[in-house]
CSV table of C-alpha atoms and ligand atoms in Angstrom, one decimal:
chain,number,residue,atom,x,y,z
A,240,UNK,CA,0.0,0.0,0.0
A,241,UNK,CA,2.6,2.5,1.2
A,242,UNK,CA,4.8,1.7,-1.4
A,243,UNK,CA,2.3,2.5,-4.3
A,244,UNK,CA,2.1,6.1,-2.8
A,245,UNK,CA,5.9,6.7,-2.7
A,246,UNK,CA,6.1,5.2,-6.2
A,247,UNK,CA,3.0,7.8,-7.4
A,248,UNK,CA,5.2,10.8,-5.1
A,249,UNK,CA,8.6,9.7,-7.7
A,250,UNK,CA,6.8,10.0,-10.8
A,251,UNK,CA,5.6,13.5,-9.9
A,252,UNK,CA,9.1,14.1,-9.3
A,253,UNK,CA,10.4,13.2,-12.1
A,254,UNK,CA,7.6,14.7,-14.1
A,255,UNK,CA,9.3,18.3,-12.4
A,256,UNK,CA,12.3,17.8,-13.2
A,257,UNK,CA,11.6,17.0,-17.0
A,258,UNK,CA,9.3,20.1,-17.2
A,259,UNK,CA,10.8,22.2,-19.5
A,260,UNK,CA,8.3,25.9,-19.4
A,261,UNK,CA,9.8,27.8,-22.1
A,262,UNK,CA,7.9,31.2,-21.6
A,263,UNK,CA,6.1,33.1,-18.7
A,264,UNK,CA,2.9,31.7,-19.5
A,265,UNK,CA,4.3,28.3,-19.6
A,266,UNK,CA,5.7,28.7,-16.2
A,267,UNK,CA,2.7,29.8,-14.8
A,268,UNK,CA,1.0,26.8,-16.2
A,269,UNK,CA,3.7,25.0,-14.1
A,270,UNK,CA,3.3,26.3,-11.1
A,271,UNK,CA,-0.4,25.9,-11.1
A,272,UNK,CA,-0.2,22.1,-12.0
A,273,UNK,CA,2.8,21.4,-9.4
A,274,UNK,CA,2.9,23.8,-7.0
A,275,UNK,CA,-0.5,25.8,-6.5
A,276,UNK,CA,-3.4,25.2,-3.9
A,277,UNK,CA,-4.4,22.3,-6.1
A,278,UNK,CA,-1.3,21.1,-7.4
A,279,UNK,CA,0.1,17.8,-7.2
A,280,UNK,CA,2.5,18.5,-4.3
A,281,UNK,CA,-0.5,19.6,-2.3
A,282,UNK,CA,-2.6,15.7,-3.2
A,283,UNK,CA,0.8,14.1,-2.3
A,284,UNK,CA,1.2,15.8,0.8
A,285,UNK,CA,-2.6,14.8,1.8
A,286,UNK,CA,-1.5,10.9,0.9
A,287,UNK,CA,0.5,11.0,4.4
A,288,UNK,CA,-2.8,9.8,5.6
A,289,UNK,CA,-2.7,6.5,4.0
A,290,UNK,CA,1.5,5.9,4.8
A,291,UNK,CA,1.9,2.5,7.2
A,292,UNK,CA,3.0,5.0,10.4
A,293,UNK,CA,6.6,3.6,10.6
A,294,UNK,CA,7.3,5.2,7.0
A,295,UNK,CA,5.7,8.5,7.4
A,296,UNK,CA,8.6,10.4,8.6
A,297,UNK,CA,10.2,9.1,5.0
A,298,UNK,CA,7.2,10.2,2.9
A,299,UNK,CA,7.4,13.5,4.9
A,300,UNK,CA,11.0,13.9,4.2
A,301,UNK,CA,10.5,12.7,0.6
A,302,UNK,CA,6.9,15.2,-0.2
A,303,UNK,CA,9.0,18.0,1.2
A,304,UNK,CA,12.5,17.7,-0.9
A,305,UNK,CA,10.3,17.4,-4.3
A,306,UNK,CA,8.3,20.5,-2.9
A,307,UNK,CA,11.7,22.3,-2.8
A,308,UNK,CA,12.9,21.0,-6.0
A,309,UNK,CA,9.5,22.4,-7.4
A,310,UNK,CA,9.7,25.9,-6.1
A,311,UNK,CA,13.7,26.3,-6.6
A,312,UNK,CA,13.3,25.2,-10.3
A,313,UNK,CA,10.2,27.7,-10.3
A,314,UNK,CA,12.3,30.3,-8.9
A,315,UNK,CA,15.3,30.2,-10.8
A,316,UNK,CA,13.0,30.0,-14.2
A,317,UNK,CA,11.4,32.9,-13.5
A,318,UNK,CA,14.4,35.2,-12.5
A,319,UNK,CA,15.7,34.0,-15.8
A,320,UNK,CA,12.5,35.0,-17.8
A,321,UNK,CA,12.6,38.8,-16.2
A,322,UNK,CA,16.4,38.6,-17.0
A,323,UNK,CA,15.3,38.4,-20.6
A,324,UNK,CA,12.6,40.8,-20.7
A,325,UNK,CA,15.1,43.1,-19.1
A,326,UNK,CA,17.4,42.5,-22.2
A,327,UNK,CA,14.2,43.2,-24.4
A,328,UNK,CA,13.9,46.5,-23.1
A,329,UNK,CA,17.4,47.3,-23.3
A,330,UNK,CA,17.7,47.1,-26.6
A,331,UNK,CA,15.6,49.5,-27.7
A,332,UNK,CA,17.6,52.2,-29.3
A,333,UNK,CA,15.7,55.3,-27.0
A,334,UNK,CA,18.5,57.6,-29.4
A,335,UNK,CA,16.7,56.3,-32.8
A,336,UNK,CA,14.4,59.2,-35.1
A,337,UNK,CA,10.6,58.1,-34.5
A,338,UNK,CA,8.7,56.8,-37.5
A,339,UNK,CA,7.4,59.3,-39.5
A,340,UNK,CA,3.6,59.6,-39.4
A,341,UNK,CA,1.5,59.7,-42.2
A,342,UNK,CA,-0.5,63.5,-42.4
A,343,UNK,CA,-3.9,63.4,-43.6
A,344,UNK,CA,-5.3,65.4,-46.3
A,345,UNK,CA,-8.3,67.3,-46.7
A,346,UNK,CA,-10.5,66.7,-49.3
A,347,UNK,CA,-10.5,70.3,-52.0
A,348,UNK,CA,-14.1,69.8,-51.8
A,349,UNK,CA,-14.2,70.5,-47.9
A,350,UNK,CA,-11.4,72.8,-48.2
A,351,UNK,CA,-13.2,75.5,-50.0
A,352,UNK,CA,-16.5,74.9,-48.9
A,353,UNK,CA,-15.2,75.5,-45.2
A,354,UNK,CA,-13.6,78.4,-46.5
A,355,UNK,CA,-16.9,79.5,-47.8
A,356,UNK,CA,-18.5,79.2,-44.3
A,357,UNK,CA,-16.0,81.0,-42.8
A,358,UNK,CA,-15.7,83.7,-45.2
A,359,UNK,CA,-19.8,83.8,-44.1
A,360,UNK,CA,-19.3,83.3,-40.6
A,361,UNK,CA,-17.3,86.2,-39.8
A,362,UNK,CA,-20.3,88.8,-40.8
A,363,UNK,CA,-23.0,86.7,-39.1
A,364,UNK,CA,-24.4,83.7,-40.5
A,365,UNK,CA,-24.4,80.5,-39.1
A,366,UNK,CA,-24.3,77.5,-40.3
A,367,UNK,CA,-27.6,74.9,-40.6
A,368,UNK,CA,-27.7,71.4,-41.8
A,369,UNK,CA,-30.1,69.3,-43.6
A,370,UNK,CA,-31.1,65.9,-44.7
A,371,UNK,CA,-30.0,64.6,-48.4
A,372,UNK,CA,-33.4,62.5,-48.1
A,373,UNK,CA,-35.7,65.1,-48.7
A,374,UNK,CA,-39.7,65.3,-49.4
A,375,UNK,CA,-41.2,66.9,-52.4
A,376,UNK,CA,-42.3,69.8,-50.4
A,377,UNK,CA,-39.2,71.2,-49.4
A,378,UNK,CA,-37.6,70.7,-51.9
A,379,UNK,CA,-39.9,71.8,-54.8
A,380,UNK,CA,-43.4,72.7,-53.5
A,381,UNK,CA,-42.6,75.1,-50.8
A,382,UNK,CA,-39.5,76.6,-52.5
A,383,UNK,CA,-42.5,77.8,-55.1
A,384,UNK,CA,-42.2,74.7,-57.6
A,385,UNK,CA,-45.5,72.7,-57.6
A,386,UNK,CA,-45.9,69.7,-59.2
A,387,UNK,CA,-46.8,70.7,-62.9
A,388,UNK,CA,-44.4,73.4,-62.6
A,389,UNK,CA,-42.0,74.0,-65.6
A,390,UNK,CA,-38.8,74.8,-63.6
A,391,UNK,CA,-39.1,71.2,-62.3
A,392,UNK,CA,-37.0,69.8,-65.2
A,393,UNK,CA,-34.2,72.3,-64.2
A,394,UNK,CA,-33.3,69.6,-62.1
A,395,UNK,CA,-33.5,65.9,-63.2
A,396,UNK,CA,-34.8,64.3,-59.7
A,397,UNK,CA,-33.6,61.0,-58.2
A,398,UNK,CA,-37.1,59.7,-56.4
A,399,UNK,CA,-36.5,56.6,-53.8
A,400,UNK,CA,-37.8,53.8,-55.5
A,401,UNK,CA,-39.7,52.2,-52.4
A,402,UNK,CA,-41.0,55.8,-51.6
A,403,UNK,CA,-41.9,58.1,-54.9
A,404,UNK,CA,-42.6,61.0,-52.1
A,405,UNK,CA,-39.0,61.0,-51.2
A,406,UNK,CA,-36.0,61.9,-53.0
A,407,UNK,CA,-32.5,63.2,-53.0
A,408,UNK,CA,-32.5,66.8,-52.7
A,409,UNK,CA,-31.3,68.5,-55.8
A,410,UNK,CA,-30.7,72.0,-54.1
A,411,UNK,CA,-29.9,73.2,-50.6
A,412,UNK,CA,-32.6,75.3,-51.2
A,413,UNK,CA,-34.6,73.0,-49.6
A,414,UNK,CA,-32.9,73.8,-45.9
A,415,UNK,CA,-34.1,77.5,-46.5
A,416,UNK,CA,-38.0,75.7,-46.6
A,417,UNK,CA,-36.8,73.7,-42.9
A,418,UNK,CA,-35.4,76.7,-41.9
A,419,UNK,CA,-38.3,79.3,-42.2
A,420,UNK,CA,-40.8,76.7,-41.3
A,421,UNK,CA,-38.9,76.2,-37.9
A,422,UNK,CA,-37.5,80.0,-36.8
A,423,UNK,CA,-38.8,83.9,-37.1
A,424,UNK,CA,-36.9,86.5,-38.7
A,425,UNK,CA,-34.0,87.7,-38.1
A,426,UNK,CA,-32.6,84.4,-40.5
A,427,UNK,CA,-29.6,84.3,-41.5
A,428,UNK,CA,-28.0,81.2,-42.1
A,429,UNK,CA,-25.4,79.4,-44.7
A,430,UNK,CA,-26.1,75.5,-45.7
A,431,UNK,CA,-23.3,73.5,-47.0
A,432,UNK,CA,-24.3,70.3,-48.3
A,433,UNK,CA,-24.9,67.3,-50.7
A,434,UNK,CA,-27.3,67.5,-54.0
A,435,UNK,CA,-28.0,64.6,-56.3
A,436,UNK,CA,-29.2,65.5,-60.1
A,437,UNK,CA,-29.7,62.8,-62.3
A,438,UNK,CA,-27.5,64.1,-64.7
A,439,UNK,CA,-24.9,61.8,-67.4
A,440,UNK,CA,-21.3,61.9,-65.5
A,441,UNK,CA,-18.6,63.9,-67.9
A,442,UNK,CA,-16.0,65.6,-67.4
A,443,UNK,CA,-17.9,69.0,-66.4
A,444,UNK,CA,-20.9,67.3,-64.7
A,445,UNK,CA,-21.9,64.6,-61.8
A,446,UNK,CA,-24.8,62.9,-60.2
A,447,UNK,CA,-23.9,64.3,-56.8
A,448,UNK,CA,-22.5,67.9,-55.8
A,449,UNK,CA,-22.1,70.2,-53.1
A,450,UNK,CA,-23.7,73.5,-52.6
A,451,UNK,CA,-23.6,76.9,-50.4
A,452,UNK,CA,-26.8,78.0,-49.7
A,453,UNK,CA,-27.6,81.3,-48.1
A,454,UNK,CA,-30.4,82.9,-46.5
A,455,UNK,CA,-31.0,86.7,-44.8
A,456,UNK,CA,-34.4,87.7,-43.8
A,457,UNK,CA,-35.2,90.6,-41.8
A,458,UNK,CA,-37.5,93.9,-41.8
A,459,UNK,CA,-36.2,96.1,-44.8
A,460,UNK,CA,-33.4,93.5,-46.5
A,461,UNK,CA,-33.0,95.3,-49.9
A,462,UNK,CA,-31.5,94.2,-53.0
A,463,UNK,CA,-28.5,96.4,-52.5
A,464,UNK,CA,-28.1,94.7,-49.2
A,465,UNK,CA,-28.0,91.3,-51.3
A,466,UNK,CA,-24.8,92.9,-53.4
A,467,UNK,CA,-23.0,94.1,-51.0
A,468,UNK,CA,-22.9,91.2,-49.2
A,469,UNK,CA,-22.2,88.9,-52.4
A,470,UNK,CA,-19.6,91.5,-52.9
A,471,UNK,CA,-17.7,90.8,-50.0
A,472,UNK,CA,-17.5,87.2,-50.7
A,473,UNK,CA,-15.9,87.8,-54.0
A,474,UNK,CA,-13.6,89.9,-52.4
A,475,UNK,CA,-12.5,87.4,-49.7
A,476,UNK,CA,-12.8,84.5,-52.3
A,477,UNK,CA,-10.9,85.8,-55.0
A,478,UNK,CA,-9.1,88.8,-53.8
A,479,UNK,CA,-9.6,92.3,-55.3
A,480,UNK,CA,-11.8,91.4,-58.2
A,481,UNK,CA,-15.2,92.9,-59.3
A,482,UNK,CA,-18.6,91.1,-59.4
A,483,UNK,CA,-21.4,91.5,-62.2
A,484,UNK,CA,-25.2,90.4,-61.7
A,485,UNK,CA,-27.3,89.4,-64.5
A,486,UNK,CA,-30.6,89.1,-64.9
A,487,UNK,CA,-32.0,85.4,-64.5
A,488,UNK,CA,-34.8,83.3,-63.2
A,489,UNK,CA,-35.3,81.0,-60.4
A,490,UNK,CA,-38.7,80.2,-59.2
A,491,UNK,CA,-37.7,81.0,-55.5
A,492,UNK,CA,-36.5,84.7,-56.1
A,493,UNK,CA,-37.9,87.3,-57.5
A,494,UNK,CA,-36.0,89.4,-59.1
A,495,UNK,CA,-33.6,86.8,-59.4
A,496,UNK,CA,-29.7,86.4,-60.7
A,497,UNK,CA,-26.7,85.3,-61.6
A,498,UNK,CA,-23.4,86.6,-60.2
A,499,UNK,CA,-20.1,86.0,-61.7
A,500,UNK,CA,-16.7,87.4,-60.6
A,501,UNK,CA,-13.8,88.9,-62.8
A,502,UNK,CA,-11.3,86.3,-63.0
A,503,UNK,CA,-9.2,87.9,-65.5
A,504,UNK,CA,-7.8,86.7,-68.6
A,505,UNK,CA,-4.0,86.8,-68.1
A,506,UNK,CA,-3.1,83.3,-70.2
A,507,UNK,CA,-4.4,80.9,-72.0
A,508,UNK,CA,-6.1,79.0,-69.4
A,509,UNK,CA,-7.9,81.7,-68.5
A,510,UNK,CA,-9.8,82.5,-71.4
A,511,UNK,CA,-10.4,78.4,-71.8
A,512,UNK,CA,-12.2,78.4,-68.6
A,513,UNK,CA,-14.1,82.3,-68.9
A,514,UNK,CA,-14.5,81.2,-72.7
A,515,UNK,CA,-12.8,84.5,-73.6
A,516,UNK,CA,-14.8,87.0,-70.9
A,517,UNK,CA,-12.6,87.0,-68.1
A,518,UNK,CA,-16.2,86.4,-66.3
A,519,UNK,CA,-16.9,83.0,-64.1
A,520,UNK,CA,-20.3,82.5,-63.5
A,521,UNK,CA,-20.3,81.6,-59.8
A,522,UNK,CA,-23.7,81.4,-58.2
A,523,UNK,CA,-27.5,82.6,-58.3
A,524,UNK,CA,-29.4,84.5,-55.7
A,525,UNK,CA,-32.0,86.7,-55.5
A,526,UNK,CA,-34.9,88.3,-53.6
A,527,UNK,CA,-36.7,86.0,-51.6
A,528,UNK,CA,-40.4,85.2,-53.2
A,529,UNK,CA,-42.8,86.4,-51.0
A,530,UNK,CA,-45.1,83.1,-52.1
A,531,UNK,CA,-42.1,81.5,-50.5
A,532,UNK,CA,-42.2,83.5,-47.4
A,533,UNK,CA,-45.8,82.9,-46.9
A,534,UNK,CA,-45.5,78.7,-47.1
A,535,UNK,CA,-43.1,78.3,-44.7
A,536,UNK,CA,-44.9,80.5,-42.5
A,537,UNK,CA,-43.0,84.0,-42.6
A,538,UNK,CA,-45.1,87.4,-43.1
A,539,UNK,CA,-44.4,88.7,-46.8
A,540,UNK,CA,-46.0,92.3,-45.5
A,541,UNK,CA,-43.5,92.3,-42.7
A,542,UNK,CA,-39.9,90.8,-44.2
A,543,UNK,CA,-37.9,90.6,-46.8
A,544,UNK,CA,-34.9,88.9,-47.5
A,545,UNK,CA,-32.5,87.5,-50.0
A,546,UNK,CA,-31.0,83.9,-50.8
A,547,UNK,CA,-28.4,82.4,-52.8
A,548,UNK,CA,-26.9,79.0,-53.6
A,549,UNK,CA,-23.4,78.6,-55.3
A,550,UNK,CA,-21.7,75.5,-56.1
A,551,UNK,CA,-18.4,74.3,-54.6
A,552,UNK,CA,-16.8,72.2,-57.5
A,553,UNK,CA,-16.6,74.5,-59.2
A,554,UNK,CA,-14.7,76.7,-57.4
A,555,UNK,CA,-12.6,73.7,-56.6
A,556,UNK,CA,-11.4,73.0,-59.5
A,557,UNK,CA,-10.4,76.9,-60.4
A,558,UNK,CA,-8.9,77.3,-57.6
A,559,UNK,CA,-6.7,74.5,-57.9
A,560,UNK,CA,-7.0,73.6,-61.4
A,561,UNK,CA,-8.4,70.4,-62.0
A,562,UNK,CA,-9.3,69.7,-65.1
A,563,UNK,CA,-12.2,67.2,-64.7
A,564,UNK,CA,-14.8,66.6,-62.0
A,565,UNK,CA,-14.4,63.1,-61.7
A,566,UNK,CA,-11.2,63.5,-59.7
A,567,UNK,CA,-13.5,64.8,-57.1
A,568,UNK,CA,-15.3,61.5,-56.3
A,569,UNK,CA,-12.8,58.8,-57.2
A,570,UNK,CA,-10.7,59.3,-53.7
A,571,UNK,CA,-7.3,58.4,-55.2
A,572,UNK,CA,-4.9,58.7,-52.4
A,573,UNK,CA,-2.3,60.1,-55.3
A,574,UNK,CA,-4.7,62.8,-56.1
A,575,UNK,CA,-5.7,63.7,-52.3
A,576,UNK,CA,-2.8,63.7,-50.8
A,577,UNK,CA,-1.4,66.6,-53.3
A,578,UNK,CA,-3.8,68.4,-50.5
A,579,UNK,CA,-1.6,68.4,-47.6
A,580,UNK,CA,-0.4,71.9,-46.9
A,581,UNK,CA,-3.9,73.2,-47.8
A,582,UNK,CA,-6.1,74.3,-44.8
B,870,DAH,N1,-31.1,76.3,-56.0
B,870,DAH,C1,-30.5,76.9,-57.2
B,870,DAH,C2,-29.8,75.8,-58.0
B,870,DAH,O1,-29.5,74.7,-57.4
B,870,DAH,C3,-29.4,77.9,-56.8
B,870,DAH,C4,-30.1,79.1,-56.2
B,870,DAH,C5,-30.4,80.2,-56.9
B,870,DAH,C6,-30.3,79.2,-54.8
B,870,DAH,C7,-31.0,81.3,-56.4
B,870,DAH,C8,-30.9,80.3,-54.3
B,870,DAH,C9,-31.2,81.4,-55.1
B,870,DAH,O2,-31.1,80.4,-53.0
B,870,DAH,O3,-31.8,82.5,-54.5
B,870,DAH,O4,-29.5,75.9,-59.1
């Protein structure tokens, strides 16, 4: 009987001494399985029960010298291990240049479209922001567009196909309409954001675009107010340059029109993209429709205002020349990243 149990008490020795934990974690594994609460060296010590009496001082003698031989080897393992990982650490050149970090780029898109709402910003405006998924009512019916309205193929719609109500907006003109419906006068805000047109992709045009809009309501907003505010865009757009406004026609101004800046016609390049003017046609604007005012809930007797809406492409690509819209929406890194030192 006894002898079965000092036979069982060599094997777990022997089973120590061939251990071979090659990391931390394998150490730790060892010391659970040998030397923890519920270790081996724990069951053999609760054997001494079951020794014949005149061999238990043996067994005793025996449990306790592979219990040493346990914890030394643990002991010595593990001041080697931390040895090592000291090492590691050592060798880390602390004297070596750090890896260079990759900077980001903005996107020209956002560059000159925050640009634009700063520029607007600094005399007052602030900035609202809309939903792309838009009903027809903002987007068409309230901004003085009804259904069998002829201005409606200005803009080729995109209609979601599980809900003909909804659609992409094709303007930010419809955040003027959430606007108005939700705040009195004194308005004035800017809204930068997506439009969708269903429009054939080229070179010059795309399905989706981004767009300024403006809006200034108040008691006694004039037309010259309008100009000289458009006016001091240009200005801080496009440095000392003159605006013109033509005569054009929106369905949500009245009068309405075009503004273009003088870009000059210095080279070549210039007259390809003015087609021989000097003029860039930049955005429209106008006087606020009263019809507009009055269905979104705004007094026509009391206010007036004025609104405009500019696209930022455009300006994107004159500012920095690029050639082709496309470039815009294709996100190659080798075309972004020429956007580094840009703000
Ligand atoms: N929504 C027009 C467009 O997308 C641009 C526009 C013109 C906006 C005149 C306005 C405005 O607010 O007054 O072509």
């Amino acid at each position: 009987m006894s002898q079965a149990i000092f036979d069982k008490a060599k094997e777990i020795l022997a089973e120590i001494q061939s251990a071979v934990p090659a990391t931390k974690e394998d150490l730790e594994q060892y010391r659970i399985k040998f030397i923890g609460t519920k270790g081996s060296v724990k069951g053999l010590m609760g054997e001494i029960r079951n020794v014949d009496n005149e061999r238990k001082r043996e067994y005793g003698q025996l449990v306790n010298s592979i219990k040493q031989a346990a914890e030394t080897k643990h002991t010595e393992l593990l001041q080697q291990f931390e040895a090592q990982a000291d090492a590691t650490v050592e060798q880390i050149d602390m004297t070596a240049p750090g890896e260079p970090l990759e900077l980001g780029a903005r996107h020209p898109v956002s560059i000159v479209m925050n640009r634009i709402v700063e520029i607007f910003q600094r005399i007052g405006f602030v900035v609202a922001e809309e939903r792309e998924i838009e009903d027809d009512w903002h987007n068409f019916t309230a901004m003085n567009t009804p259904e069998d309205h002829p201005a409606r193929d200005m803009q080729d719609t995109f209609y979601l196909m599980n809900d003909p109500a909804r659609l992409l907006r094709t303007h930010t003109s419809s955040v003027q309409a959430r606007v108005m419906k939700n705040q009195q006068p004194p308005i004035r805000i800017i809204a930068p954001g997506r439009v969708y047109r269903n429009e054939t992709i080229s070179a010059r045009s795309h399905c989706q675009f981004h767009q300024v809009e403006g809006l200034y309501i108040d008691e006694n907003v004039s037309f010259a107010d309008m100009k000289q505010t458009l006016y001091y865009y240009a200005r801080e757009m496009y440095g000392d340059t003159r605006i013109r406004l033509r005569p054009s026609y929106f369905p949500f101004t009245e009068p309405s029109a075009e503004m273009d800046v003088y870009w000059g016609l210095k080279d070549e390049v210039d007259y390809r993209i003015t087609k021989g003017t000097g003029w860039l046609e930049i955005l429209g604007c106008g006087m606020v429709d009263p019809q507009v005012l009055a269905n979104c809930g705004i007094d026509p007797e009391k206010y007036t205002g004025f609104a405009w809406g500019m696209g930022i492409e455009r300006q994107a690509m004159l500012q920095y020349r690029i050639s082709d819209i496309r470039y815009l929406f294709e996100n190659d890194v080798r075309f972004l990243s020429q956007f580094k030192s840009a703000l």
